[in-house]
């Protein structure tokens, strides 16, 4: 099968749409007769009814709109329809209606042709984009390291977009426009050869000169395309490397680099516009020069009697429709050259060989066979793209159910063994087989399900943690979509017409059989088991506890969590550690909350609704003036600010400490220092409003157990509780809508799940309180069968593009869980947990090896690492150094 892309755009278009192109060409040719006949009507109207030729007497009549066929072999013609015998007024009406009829018919032809061309172009664009993405999915693995993802995306999204508009016009438009131009030119020549020849001469100059002038435009368009693509790739690199750029103070170099690239684009585009409008000026001048000839030359011929007025009017009317097609033909020719350049550039970027065979990625809904036989290396060597040897002359056999650890520093060759088995790196010498079959010959639909590979930097698409975890199970549409959501026949028809597969994205693509589950409940248990195995369950469980309940408190859900709250409070108060949680009591100050949270005594609808974000005109400031609370908060905030400025004001290295304190923005320390100076010894009533608000903001974020500045007093706590009551009564409706108050008998939709169940906050200062509370909470949730509900909420956590909202260790654990959940025949972990500590890695390894040795669902393991700490856990130890296998031992 030839996997090369067609280099010529016209051949590509014709090969995939010849039937549609032939059809539209037939319609174009069918439209030409009525287009030509419409030119003759104005002459008949002017010469006949308007000037009265043939209607010299009042009762004179003529045959109007006869249909005759000329005889090419003689002068006699054949009359098919003699026409309508009408008087002068009737002839005017009939001819005018005929003219209107031709206009409607020609408009209908144009509407159909343009609509058909548009749909054909969009289909072909869809086909081309799909083929490009298909090729990306079949690139050889080393190619992914050579290309920039943003450039590939730009080419597929933007650079092929102009091709969609051109593809539908590739054949029909030049034929249609040429036909229109020839029809108009022929009509002009039939009226006057002299005017026809002048028109033809000017058209020849136009068609020869303008495309030649546009050659410079094509070159500039290509430069513009390449520089824009390069800019897109560079911006993508800045986003990906923003952290390193800022940590190394490279931001201004990046600004200079971007400015330089933008300068190149600016001058290319400016040069392009200069040439574009110069060519347009010349083209417009030539187009308007012909009417000048008609008015002058045609007028002279009419005065001399060589051309009647009707003919001159008809010629001018016909020419009115001539510059349009000629200009569009010239534009089409320019567009043809432009899109061919774009197409060639795209093809060169995607015409990579060798591609993975298409049949190796075929859709497989049936059971995929398990692997058979050991992996056998016979004098296997591997090299990188520069020719540097990565591995040389390795002889090795690994059984499918064997557990092996390969040890070697980075670059010593251990990781290359895993990449060879995963087929990420091609061998440069020797043979690598599985049983009697070359490993490279196995289809991806088999290796992708039976061999599990985990690298040090797993990638996850933007979405939830659950989607990332199950992404390794999306092999085929195993179950039909829900009723009413399947692809419609029209969608299927368009997919086939565009060369797209009829895959239904809305179907259930999860391979339950691979997980050992048959239902959602069994899959939930499997997810819990795998997350616990990789030591990640608690992380997502914690995510679930921190989520708001605003979207999960309908119906029975609210009652379930209220039951959990009652059970928790009952067991907590009946035990010896009731003081581990400080409950939410309306009439008591809660020391575990900030002062702002104590005043509101509830939860905000948005995390942005924090004291530092309240505008100066917020009703909050007027409310705080009641009972003199604002002055007390001002005093506390000023004292706290004074301590912070005194401790950290001159020490720039303590920025991270300030950020953890979360009281004052480190960048605003000078402002606070200046405010302290202005307000020293000044009575509260005389302090500027801006300074009052500045220090009150600090106080509202203050929490004594966390900040430990010993500033809270019982008197202030009582004042805040009194303010809490007033706040509930007097808070403006627009502010109240942003909060939900704590109530022991109701769920707070804006509070976290943990706050709702504990109905209080853990007292961190008590030794072991966090562990004891979490254990009690977990036991209650498991007793109520809510444990997985919490975990499932945690799995809805948006992990961001590439999983960047997770730590590297969490991404590695999630990548391992993604592979383990599909139970591969052979698992390769290539430094896949190097971000974790040795104790956690050992725990995970033990769990994986226990699973691997089980009678049902057992599998082989190749663990690649730099440390020998886990070596005793494996049956076999391989050691590598400088690209060679130096030791192969079994453990006792």
mmCIF file of C-alpha atoms in Angstrom, residues 288-440:
data_model
loop_
_atom_site.group_PDB
_atom_site.id
_atom_site.type_symbol
_atom_site.label_atom_id
_atom_site.label_comp_id
_atom_site.label_asym_id
_atom_site.label_seq_id
_atom_site.Cartn_x
_atom_site.Cartn_y
_atom_site.Cartn_z
ATOM 1 C CA UNK A 288 -12.329 50.539 -16.864
ATOM 2 C CA UNK A 289 -10.351 51.316 -20.040
ATOM 3 C CA UNK A 290 -12.636 49.097 -22.137
ATOM 4 C CA UNK A 291 -15.839 51.087 -21.374
ATOM 5 C CA UNK A 292 -13.898 54.172 -22.440
ATOM 6 C CA UNK A 293 -13.278 52.513 -25.824
ATOM 7 C CA UNK A 294 -16.941 51.485 -26.052
ATOM 8 C CA UNK A 295 -18.243 54.953 -25.340
ATOM 9 C CA UNK A 296 -15.799 56.587 -27.771
ATOM 10 C CA UNK A 297 -15.511 53.995 -30.523
ATOM 11 C CA UNK A 298 -19.082 52.712 -30.212
ATOM 12 C CA UNK A 299 -20.402 56.253 -30.207
ATOM 13 C CA UNK A 300 -18.471 57.067 -33.413
ATOM 14 C CA UNK A 301 -19.814 53.881 -35.093
ATOM 15 C CA UNK A 302 -23.352 54.720 -33.976
ATOM 16 C CA UNK A 303 -23.081 58.292 -35.274
ATOM 17 C CA UNK A 304 -21.806 57.008 -38.613
ATOM 18 C CA UNK A 305 -24.630 54.475 -38.764
ATOM 19 C CA UNK A 306 -22.380 51.406 -38.596
ATOM 20 C CA UNK A 307 -23.883 50.384 -35.227
ATOM 21 C CA UNK A 308 -27.446 50.945 -34.074
ATOM 22 C CA UNK A 309 -28.304 52.185 -30.582
ATOM 23 C CA UNK A 310 -29.748 48.840 -29.493
ATOM 24 C CA UNK A 311 -26.560 47.056 -30.422
ATOM 25 C CA UNK A 312 -24.429 49.595 -28.547
ATOM 26 C CA UNK A 313 -26.632 49.288 -25.446
ATOM 27 C CA UNK A 314 -26.458 45.477 -25.693
ATOM 28 C CA UNK A 315 -22.650 45.586 -26.103
ATOM 29 C CA UNK A 316 -22.273 47.796 -23.037
ATOM 30 C CA UNK A 317 -24.672 45.575 -21.089
ATOM 31 C CA UNK A 318 -22.745 42.466 -22.174
ATOM 32 C CA UNK A 319 -19.413 44.008 -21.220
ATOM 33 C CA UNK A 320 -20.832 44.798 -17.807
ATOM 34 C CA UNK A 321 -20.768 41.051 -17.181
ATOM 35 C CA UNK A 322 -17.339 40.533 -18.782
ATOM 36 C CA UNK A 323 -14.826 42.138 -16.353
ATOM 37 C CA UNK A 324 -16.298 40.197 -13.445
ATOM 38 C CA UNK A 325 -15.556 36.709 -14.821
ATOM 39 C CA UNK A 326 -12.149 37.818 -16.137
ATOM 40 C CA UNK A 327 -11.186 39.309 -12.784
ATOM 41 C CA UNK A 328 -12.433 36.226 -10.984
ATOM 42 C CA UNK A 329 -10.489 34.019 -13.394
ATOM 43 C CA UNK A 330 -7.333 35.957 -12.620
ATOM 44 C CA UNK A 331 -8.117 35.719 -8.901
ATOM 45 C CA UNK A 332 -8.768 32.010 -9.305
ATOM 46 C CA UNK A 333 -5.394 31.549 -10.975
ATOM 47 C CA UNK A 334 -3.676 33.407 -8.159
ATOM 48 C CA UNK A 335 -5.602 31.362 -5.599
ATOM 49 C CA UNK A 336 -4.642 28.193 -7.467
ATOM 50 C CA UNK A 337 -0.956 28.973 -7.179
ATOM 51 C CA UNK A 338 -1.345 30.110 -3.566
ATOM 52 C CA UNK A 339 -3.186 27.018 -2.366
ATOM 53 C CA UNK A 340 -0.805 24.768 -4.285
ATOM 54 C CA UNK A 341 2.045 26.342 -2.321
ATOM 55 C CA UNK A 342 0.130 25.834 0.933
ATOM 56 C CA UNK A 343 -0.780 22.284 -0.003
ATOM 57 C CA UNK A 344 2.824 21.462 -0.933
ATOM 58 C CA UNK A 345 4.083 22.871 2.377
ATOM 59 C CA UNK A 346 1.576 20.836 4.344
ATOM 60 C CA UNK A 347 2.238 17.671 2.364
ATOM 61 C CA UNK A 348 5.987 18.000 2.896
ATOM 62 C CA UNK A 349 5.420 18.309 6.647
ATOM 63 C CA UNK A 350 3.174 15.249 6.820
ATOM 64 C CA UNK A 351 4.677 13.035 4.117
ATOM 65 C CA UNK A 352 6.762 11.085 6.630
ATOM 66 C CA UNK A 353 7.951 7.544 6.063
ATOM 67 C CA UNK A 354 7.709 4.917 7.255
ATOM 68 C CA UNK A 355 4.231 5.288 8.713
ATOM 69 C CA UNK A 356 2.684 2.659 10.914
ATOM 70 C CA UNK A 357 0.641 0.331 8.666
ATOM 71 C CA UNK A 358 -3.015 1.328 8.593
ATOM 72 C CA UNK A 359 -4.134 -2.237 9.363
ATOM 73 C CA UNK A 360 -2.086 -2.228 12.578
ATOM 74 C CA UNK A 361 -4.485 0.395 13.955
ATOM 75 C CA UNK A 362 -7.716 -1.162 12.706
ATOM 76 C CA UNK A 363 -10.760 -1.051 14.944
ATOM 77 C CA UNK A 364 -11.035 -4.256 16.967
ATOM 78 C CA UNK A 365 -14.157 -4.894 18.997
ATOM 79 C CA UNK A 366 -13.579 -8.635 19.279
ATOM 80 C CA UNK A 367 -11.334 -10.238 21.877
ATOM 81 C CA UNK A 368 -7.678 -9.472 21.210
ATOM 82 C CA UNK A 369 -5.359 -12.491 21.549
ATOM 83 C CA UNK A 370 -2.880 -12.590 24.384
ATOM 84 C CA UNK A 371 0.843 -12.507 23.724
ATOM 85 C CA UNK A 372 2.641 -15.816 23.397
ATOM 86 C CA UNK A 373 6.252 -16.704 23.980
ATOM 87 C CA UNK A 374 9.163 -14.878 25.590
ATOM 88 C CA UNK A 375 10.780 -11.653 24.416
ATOM 89 C CA UNK A 376 14.020 -12.627 22.706
ATOM 90 C CA UNK A 377 16.882 -10.190 22.005
ATOM 91 C CA UNK A 378 19.536 -11.476 19.582
ATOM 92 C CA UNK A 379 22.524 -9.139 19.205
ATOM 93 C CA UNK A 380 20.172 -6.166 19.458
ATOM 94 C CA UNK A 381 21.617 -2.693 18.997
ATOM 95 C CA UNK A 382 19.948 0.704 19.028
ATOM 96 C CA UNK A 383 21.087 4.212 18.118
ATOM 97 C CA UNK A 384 19.635 7.693 18.389
ATOM 98 C CA UNK A 385 18.928 10.053 15.488
ATOM 99 C CA UNK A 386 22.506 11.287 15.413
ATOM 100 C CA UNK A 387 23.891 7.783 15.147
ATOM 101 C CA UNK A 388 25.104 7.604 18.746
ATOM 102 C CA UNK A 389 24.946 4.036 20.084
ATOM 103 C CA UNK A 390 22.413 3.596 22.862
ATOM 104 C CA UNK A 391 22.615 -0.181 23.156
ATOM 105 C CA UNK A 392 24.972 -2.645 21.561
ATOM 106 C CA UNK A 393 24.928 -6.403 21.038
ATOM 107 C CA UNK A 394 22.405 -7.417 23.703
ATOM 108 C CA UNK A 395 21.412 -11.084 23.979
ATOM 109 C CA UNK A 396 18.531 -11.491 26.361
ATOM 110 C CA UNK A 397 15.378 -13.532 26.935
ATOM 111 C CA UNK A 398 12.523 -12.341 29.160
ATOM 112 C CA UNK A 399 9.554 -14.602 29.870
ATOM 113 C CA UNK A 400 6.062 -13.149 29.668
ATOM 114 C CA UNK A 401 5.248 -13.914 33.309
ATOM 115 C CA UNK A 402 8.681 -13.074 34.648
ATOM 116 C CA UNK A 403 9.331 -10.112 36.945
ATOM 117 C CA UNK A 404 12.610 -8.397 36.138
ATOM 118 C CA UNK A 405 14.350 -5.254 37.347
ATOM 119 C CA UNK A 406 16.788 -3.470 35.011
ATOM 120 C CA UNK A 407 19.236 -1.187 36.777
ATOM 121 C CA UNK A 408 21.363 1.492 35.190
ATOM 122 C CA UNK A 409 22.029 5.187 35.313
ATOM 123 C CA UNK A 410 20.419 7.425 32.689
ATOM 124 C CA UNK A 411 22.116 6.756 29.362
ATOM 125 C CA UNK A 412 23.529 3.368 30.352
ATOM 126 C CA UNK A 413 20.998 1.468 28.261
ATOM 127 C CA UNK A 414 18.507 0.096 30.793
ATOM 128 C CA UNK A 415 15.753 2.480 29.654
ATOM 129 C CA UNK A 416 16.408 1.532 26.019
ATOM 130 C CA UNK A 417 15.343 -2.064 26.746
ATOM 131 C CA UNK A 418 11.930 -0.798 27.831
ATOM 132 C CA UNK A 419 11.642 1.532 24.831
ATOM 133 C CA UNK A 420 12.534 -1.315 22.451
ATOM 134 C CA UNK A 421 9.891 -3.586 23.970
ATOM 135 C CA UNK A 422 7.331 -0.755 23.738
ATOM 136 C CA UNK A 423 8.568 -0.080 20.160
ATOM 137 C CA UNK A 424 9.270 3.562 20.987
ATOM 138 C CA UNK A 425 12.804 3.160 19.645
ATOM 139 C CA UNK A 426 13.584 1.091 16.538
ATOM 140 C CA UNK A 427 16.402 -1.433 16.608
ATOM 141 C CA UNK A 428 19.420 -0.618 14.455
ATOM 142 C CA UNK A 429 20.831 -4.133 14.432
ATOM 143 C CA UNK A 430 19.985 -7.702 15.470
ATOM 144 C CA UNK A 431 16.511 -9.154 15.974
ATOM 145 C CA UNK A 432 13.847 -8.654 18.612
ATOM 146 C CA UNK A 433 11.034 -11.157 18.657
ATOM 147 C CA UNK A 434 8.244 -12.410 20.856
ATOM 148 C CA UNK A 435 8.103 -16.160 20.527
ATOM 149 C CA UNK A 436 8.705 -16.858 16.859
ATOM 150 C CA UNK A 437 7.239 -13.544 15.683
ATOM 151 C CA UNK A 438 9.123 -10.313 15.121
ATOM 152 C CA UNK A 439 7.891 -7.816 17.706
ATOM 153 C CA UNK A 440 7.743 -5.067 15.072
#
